[in-house]
Coordinates of C-alpha atoms and ligand atoms in Angstrom, one line a residue:
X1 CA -51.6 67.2 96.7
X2 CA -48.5 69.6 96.3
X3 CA -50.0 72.9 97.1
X4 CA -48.2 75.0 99.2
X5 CA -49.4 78.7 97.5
X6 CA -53.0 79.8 97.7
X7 CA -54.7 82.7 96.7
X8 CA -58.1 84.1 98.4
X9 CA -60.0 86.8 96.2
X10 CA -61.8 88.7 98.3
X11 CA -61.9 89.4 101.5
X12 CA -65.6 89.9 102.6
X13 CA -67.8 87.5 105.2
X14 CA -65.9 84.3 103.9
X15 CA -63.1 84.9 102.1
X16 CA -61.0 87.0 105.3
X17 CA -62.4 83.8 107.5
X18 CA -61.0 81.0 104.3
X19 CA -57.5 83.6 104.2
X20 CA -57.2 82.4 108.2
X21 CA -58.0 79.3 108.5
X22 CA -56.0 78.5 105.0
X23 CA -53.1 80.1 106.8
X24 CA -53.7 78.9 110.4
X25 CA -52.5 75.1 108.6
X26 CA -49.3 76.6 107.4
X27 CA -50.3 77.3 104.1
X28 CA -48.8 80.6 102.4
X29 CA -51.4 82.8 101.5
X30 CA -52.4 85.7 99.3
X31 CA -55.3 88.1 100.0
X32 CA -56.0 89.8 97.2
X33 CA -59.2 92.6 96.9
X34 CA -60.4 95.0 95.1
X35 CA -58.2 98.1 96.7
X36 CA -55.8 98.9 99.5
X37 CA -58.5 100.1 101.5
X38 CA -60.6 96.8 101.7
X39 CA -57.8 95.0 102.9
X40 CA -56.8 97.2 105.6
X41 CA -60.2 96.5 106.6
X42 CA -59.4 92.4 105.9
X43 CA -56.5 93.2 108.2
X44 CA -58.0 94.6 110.9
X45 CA -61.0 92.0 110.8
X46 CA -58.1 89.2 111.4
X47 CA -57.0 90.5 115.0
X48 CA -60.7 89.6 115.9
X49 CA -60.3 86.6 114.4
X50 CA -57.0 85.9 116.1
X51 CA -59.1 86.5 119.4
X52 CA -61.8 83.8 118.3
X53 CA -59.1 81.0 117.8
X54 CA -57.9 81.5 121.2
X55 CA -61.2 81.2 122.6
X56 CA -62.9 78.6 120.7
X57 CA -59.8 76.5 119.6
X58 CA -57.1 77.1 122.2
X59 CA -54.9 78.6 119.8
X60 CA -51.7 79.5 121.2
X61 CA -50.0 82.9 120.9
X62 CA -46.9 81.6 118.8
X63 CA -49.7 79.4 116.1
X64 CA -51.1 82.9 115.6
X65 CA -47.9 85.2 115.5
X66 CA -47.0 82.1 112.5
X67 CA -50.7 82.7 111.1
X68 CA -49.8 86.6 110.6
X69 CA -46.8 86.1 109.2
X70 CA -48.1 83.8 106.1
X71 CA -50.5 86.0 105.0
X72 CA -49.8 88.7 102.8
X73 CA -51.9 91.3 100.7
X74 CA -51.9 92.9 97.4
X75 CA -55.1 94.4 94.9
X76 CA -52.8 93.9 91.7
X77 CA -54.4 90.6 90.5
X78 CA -51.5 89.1 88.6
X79 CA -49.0 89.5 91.2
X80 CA -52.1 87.8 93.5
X81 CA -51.5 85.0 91.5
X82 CA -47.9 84.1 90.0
X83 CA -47.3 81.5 92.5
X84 CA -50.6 79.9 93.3
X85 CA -51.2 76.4 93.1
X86 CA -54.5 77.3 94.3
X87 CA -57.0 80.4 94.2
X88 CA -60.4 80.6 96.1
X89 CA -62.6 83.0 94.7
X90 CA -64.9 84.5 97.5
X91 CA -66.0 87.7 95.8
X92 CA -69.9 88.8 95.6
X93 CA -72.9 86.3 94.9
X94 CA -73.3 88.1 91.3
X95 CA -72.7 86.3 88.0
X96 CA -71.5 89.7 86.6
X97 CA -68.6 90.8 89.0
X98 CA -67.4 86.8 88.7
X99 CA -67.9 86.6 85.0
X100 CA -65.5 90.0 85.0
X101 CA -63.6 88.6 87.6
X102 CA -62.8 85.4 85.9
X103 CA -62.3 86.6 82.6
X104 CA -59.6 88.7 84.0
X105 CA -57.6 86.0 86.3
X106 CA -57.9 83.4 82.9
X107 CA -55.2 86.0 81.8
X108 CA -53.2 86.4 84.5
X109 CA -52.8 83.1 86.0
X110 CA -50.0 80.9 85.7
X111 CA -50.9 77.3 83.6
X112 CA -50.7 75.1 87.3
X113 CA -53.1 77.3 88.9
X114 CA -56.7 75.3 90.1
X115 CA -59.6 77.7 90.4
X116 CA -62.5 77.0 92.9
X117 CA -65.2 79.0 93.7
X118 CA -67.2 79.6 97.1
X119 CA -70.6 80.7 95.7
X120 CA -73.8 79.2 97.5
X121 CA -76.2 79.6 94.8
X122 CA -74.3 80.0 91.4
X123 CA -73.2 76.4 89.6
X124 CA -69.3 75.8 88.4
X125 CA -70.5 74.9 84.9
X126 CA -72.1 78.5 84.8
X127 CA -68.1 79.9 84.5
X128 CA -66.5 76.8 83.7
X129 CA -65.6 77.9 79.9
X130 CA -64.1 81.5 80.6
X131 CA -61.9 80.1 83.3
X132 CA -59.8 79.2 79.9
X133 CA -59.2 76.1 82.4
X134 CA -62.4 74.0 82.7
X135 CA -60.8 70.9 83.9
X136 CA -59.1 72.9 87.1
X137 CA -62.0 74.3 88.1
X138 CA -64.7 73.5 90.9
X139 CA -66.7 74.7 93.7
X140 CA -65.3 74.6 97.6
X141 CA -67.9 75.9 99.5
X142 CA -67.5 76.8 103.2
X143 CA -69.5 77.7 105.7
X144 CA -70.1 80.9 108.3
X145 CA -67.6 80.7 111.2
X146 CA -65.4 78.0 109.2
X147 CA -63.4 77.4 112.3
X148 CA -66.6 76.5 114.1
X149 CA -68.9 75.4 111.3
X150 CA -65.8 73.2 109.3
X151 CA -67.4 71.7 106.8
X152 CA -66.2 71.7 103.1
X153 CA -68.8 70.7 100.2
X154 CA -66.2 69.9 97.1
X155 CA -68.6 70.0 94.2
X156 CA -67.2 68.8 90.5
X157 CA -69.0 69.6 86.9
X158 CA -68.7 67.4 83.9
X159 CA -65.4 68.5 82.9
X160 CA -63.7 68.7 86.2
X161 CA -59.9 66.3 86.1
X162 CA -60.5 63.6 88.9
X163 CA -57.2 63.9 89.8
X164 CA -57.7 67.6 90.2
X165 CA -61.0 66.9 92.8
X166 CA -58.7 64.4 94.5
X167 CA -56.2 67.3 95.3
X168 CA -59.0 70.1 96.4
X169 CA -60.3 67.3 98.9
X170 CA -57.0 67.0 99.9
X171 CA -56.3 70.2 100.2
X172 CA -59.8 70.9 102.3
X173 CA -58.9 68.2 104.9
X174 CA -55.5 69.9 105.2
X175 CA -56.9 73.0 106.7
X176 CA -58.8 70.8 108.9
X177 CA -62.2 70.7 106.9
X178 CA -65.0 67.9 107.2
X179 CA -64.7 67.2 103.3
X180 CA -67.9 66.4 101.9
X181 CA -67.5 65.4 98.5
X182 CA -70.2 66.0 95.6
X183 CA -69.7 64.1 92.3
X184 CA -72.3 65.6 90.7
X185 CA -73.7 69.5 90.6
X186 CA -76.9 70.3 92.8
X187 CA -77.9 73.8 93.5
X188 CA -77.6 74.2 97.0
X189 CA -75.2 71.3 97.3
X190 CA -75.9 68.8 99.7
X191 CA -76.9 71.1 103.3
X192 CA -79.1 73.1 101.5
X193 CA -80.9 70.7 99.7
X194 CA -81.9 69.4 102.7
X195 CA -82.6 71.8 104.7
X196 CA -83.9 74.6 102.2
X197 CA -87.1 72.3 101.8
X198 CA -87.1 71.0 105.6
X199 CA -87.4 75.1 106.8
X200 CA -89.9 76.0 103.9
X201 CA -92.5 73.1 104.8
X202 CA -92.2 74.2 108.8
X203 CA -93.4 77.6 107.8
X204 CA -96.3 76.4 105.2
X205 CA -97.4 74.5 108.4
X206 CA -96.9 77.3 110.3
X207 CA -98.7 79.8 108.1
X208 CA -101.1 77.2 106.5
X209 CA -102.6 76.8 110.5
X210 CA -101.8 73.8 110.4
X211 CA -99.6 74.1 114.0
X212 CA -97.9 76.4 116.1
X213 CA -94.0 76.7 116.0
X214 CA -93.2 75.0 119.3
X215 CA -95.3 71.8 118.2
X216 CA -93.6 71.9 114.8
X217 CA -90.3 72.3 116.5
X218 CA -91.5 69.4 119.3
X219 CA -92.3 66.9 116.7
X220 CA -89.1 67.5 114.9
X221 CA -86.9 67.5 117.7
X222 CA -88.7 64.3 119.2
X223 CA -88.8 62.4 116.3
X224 CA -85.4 62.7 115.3
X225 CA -83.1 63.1 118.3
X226 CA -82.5 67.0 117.1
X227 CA -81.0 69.3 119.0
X228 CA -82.9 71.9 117.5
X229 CA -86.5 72.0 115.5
X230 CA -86.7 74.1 112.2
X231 CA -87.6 77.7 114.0
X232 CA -85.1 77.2 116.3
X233 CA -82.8 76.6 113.2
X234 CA -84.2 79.7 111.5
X235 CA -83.3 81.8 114.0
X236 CA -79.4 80.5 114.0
X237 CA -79.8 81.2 110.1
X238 CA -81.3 84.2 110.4
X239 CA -85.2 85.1 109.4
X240 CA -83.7 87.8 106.6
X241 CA -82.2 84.6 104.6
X242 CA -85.3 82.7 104.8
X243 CA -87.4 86.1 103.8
X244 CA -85.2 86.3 101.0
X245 CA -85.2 82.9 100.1
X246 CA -89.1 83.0 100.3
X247 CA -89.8 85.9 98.4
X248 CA -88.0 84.7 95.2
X249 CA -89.8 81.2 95.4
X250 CA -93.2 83.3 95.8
X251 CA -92.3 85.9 93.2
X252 CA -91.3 82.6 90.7
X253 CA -94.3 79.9 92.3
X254 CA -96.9 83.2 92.5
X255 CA -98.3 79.9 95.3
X256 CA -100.5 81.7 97.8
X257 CA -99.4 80.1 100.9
X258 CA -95.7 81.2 100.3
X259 CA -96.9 84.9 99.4
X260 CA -98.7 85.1 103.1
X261 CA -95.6 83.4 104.2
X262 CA -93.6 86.2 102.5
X263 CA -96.2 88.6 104.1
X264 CA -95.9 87.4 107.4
X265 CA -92.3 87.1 108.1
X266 CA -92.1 90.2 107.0
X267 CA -94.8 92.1 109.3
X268 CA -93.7 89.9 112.5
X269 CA -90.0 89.7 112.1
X270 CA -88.2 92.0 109.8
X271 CA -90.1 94.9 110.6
X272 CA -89.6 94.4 114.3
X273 CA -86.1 94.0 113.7
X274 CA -86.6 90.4 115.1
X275 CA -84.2 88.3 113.0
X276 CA -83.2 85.4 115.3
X277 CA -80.4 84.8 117.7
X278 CA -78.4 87.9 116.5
X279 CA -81.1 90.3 117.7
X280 CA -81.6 88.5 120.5
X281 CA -85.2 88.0 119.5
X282 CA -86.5 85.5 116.7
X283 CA -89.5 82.6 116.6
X284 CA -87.8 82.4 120.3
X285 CA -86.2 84.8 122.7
X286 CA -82.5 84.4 123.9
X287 CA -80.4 83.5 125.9
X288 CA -83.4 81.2 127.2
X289 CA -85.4 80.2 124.5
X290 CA -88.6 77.5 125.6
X291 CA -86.6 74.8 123.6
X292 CA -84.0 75.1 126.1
X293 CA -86.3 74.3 128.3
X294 CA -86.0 70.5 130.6
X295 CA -89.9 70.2 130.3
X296 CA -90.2 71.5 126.6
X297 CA -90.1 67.4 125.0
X298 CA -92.7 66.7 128.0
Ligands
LIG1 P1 -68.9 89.9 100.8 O1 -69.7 90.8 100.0 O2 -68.9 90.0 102.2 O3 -67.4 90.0 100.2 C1 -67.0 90.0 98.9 C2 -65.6 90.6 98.8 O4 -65.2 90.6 97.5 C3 -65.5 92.1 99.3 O5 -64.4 92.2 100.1 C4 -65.4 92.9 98.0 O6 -64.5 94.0 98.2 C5 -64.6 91.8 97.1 N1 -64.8 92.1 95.7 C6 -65.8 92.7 95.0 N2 -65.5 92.7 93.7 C7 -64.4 92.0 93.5 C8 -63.6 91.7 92.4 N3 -63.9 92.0 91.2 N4 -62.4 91.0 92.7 C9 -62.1 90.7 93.9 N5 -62.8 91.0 95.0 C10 -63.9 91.6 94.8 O7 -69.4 88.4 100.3 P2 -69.3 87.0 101.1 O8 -70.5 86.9 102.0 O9 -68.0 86.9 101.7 O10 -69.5 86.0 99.9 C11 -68.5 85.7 99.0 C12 -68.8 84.4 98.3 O11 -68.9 83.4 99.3 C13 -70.2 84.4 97.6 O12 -70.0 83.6 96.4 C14 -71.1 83.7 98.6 O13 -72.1 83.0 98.0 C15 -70.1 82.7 99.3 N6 -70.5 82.3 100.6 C16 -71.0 83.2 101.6 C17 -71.4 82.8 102.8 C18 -71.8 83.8 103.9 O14 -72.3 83.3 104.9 N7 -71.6 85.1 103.7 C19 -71.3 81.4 103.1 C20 -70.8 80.5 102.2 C21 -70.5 81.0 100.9

């Protein structure tokens, strides 16, 4: 793996986070957005940032002033991109803007340049053709508070070079990822295919009447060693994902029990404004939630 230039598009929730961490491990990068103003924004977001790497990683002053210093900004997309040997596209979960957004870099990009994208939901193969570059192109998908949460889920489709997925792995270890390699594409990749259908039984037991939420959480947690049980998971998520999440498999399934499950998130939690750890209030209350608890596995 050669790459030394990388290119972040967009600089939302992820991409600001990918730009720092990217350049944290000495890469140079290149933010690029949609205007001026949205990266002074990006800008600004990186001093907090800055502040969260000293506190959670111990960064010292001199990694960071570095950090700063190989990051640069620009919202003219070919400029973005004359020197990458990598861009990361991290702009919004909607097959239209990245369809547009695609179609436009597969003009502007130099022949060397690999394109991954970040989506959660959408598949590589969906874009792969108007990339113009099918065989440099594949899904890196990070994860919320990357420097926490470091976990990279390389995804390939069909026509993706091997040597290519080699490199990106590379690459993702480089800037200090847990690389988790997927040789095939699944929606969800591999974290939430598990645990998509792991927090969607716990609330058909839940709303079924089958259980209350600490015994589901009790057995869970028992069973398996786990720090946490699915509703204390849910509220690290945050109820509005699984509300979403839940309303689209109701609106598809038309199933009754995820309708009232749909229903009843809705009536206790998002209308209370009680959307797990971030409110302070979720299926538990926090700082102490009962889990927490010495006597809770008694
Ligand atoms: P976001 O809405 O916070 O940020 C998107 C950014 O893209 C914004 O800065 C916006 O100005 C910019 N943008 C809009 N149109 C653009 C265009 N045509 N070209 C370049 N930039 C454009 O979104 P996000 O939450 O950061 O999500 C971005 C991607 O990352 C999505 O594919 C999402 O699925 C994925 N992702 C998000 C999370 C998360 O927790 N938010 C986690 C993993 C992956």
């Amino acid at each position: 793996m050669s790459y030394k230039n990388i290119t972040i598009a967009g600089s939302g929730v992820l991409g600001y986070q990918i730009a720092f961490q990217t350049a944290f491990h000495g890469f140079n990068v290149t933010v690029y957005d949609i205007n001026d103003e949205v990266l002074e924004k990006a800008k600004t977001k990186f001093n907090g940032l800055s502040d969260a790497y000293k506190t959670d990683l111990n960064a010292t002053q001199q990694q960071l002033d570095r950090t700063f210093q190989d990051l640069s900004y620009t919202s003219d997309l070919a400029e973005a991109v004359k020197n990458a040997d990598l861009l990361i596209e991290a702009v919004p979960e909607d097959p239209k803007i990245k369809t547009e957004f695609y179609k436009k870099l597969a003009k502007v990009a130099p022949k060397k340049t690999v394109f991954t994208t970040n989506s959660s939901t959408l598949l590589p193969s969906q874009f792969a053709k108007i990339t113009g570059r099918p065989s440099k192109f594949l899904a890196l998908h990070f994860a919320n508070k990357i420097w926490l949460h470091n976990t990279a889920e390389i995804m390939e489709h069909t026509t993706t070079d091997p040597q290519v997925f080699k490199d990106v792995v590379a690459f993702a270890k480089a800037i200090g990822m847990l690389t988790l390699p997927l040789h095939k594409e699944q929606p969800g990749y591999i974290l939430n295919s598990l645990l998509v259908p792991l927090l969607s039984s716990a609330l058909d037991l839940l709303v079924g009447d089958v259980a209350d939420q600490e015994t589901i959480d009790k057995t869970w947690m028992k069973a398996t060693s786990a720090p946490l049980g699915p509703f204390g998971i849910l509220d690290v998520v945050g109820i509005t994902s699984a509300y979403n999440i839940g309303k689209i498999s109701a609106e598809k399934t038309k199933n009754e029990l995820k309708i009232k499950t749909v229903k009843y998130l809705k009536e206790n939690y998002i209308d209370k404004n009680k959307l797990g750890v971030s409110t302070g209030e979720g299926f538990y209350k926090y700082p102490n939630p009962s889990f927490n608890n010495p006597d809770f596995l008694k």
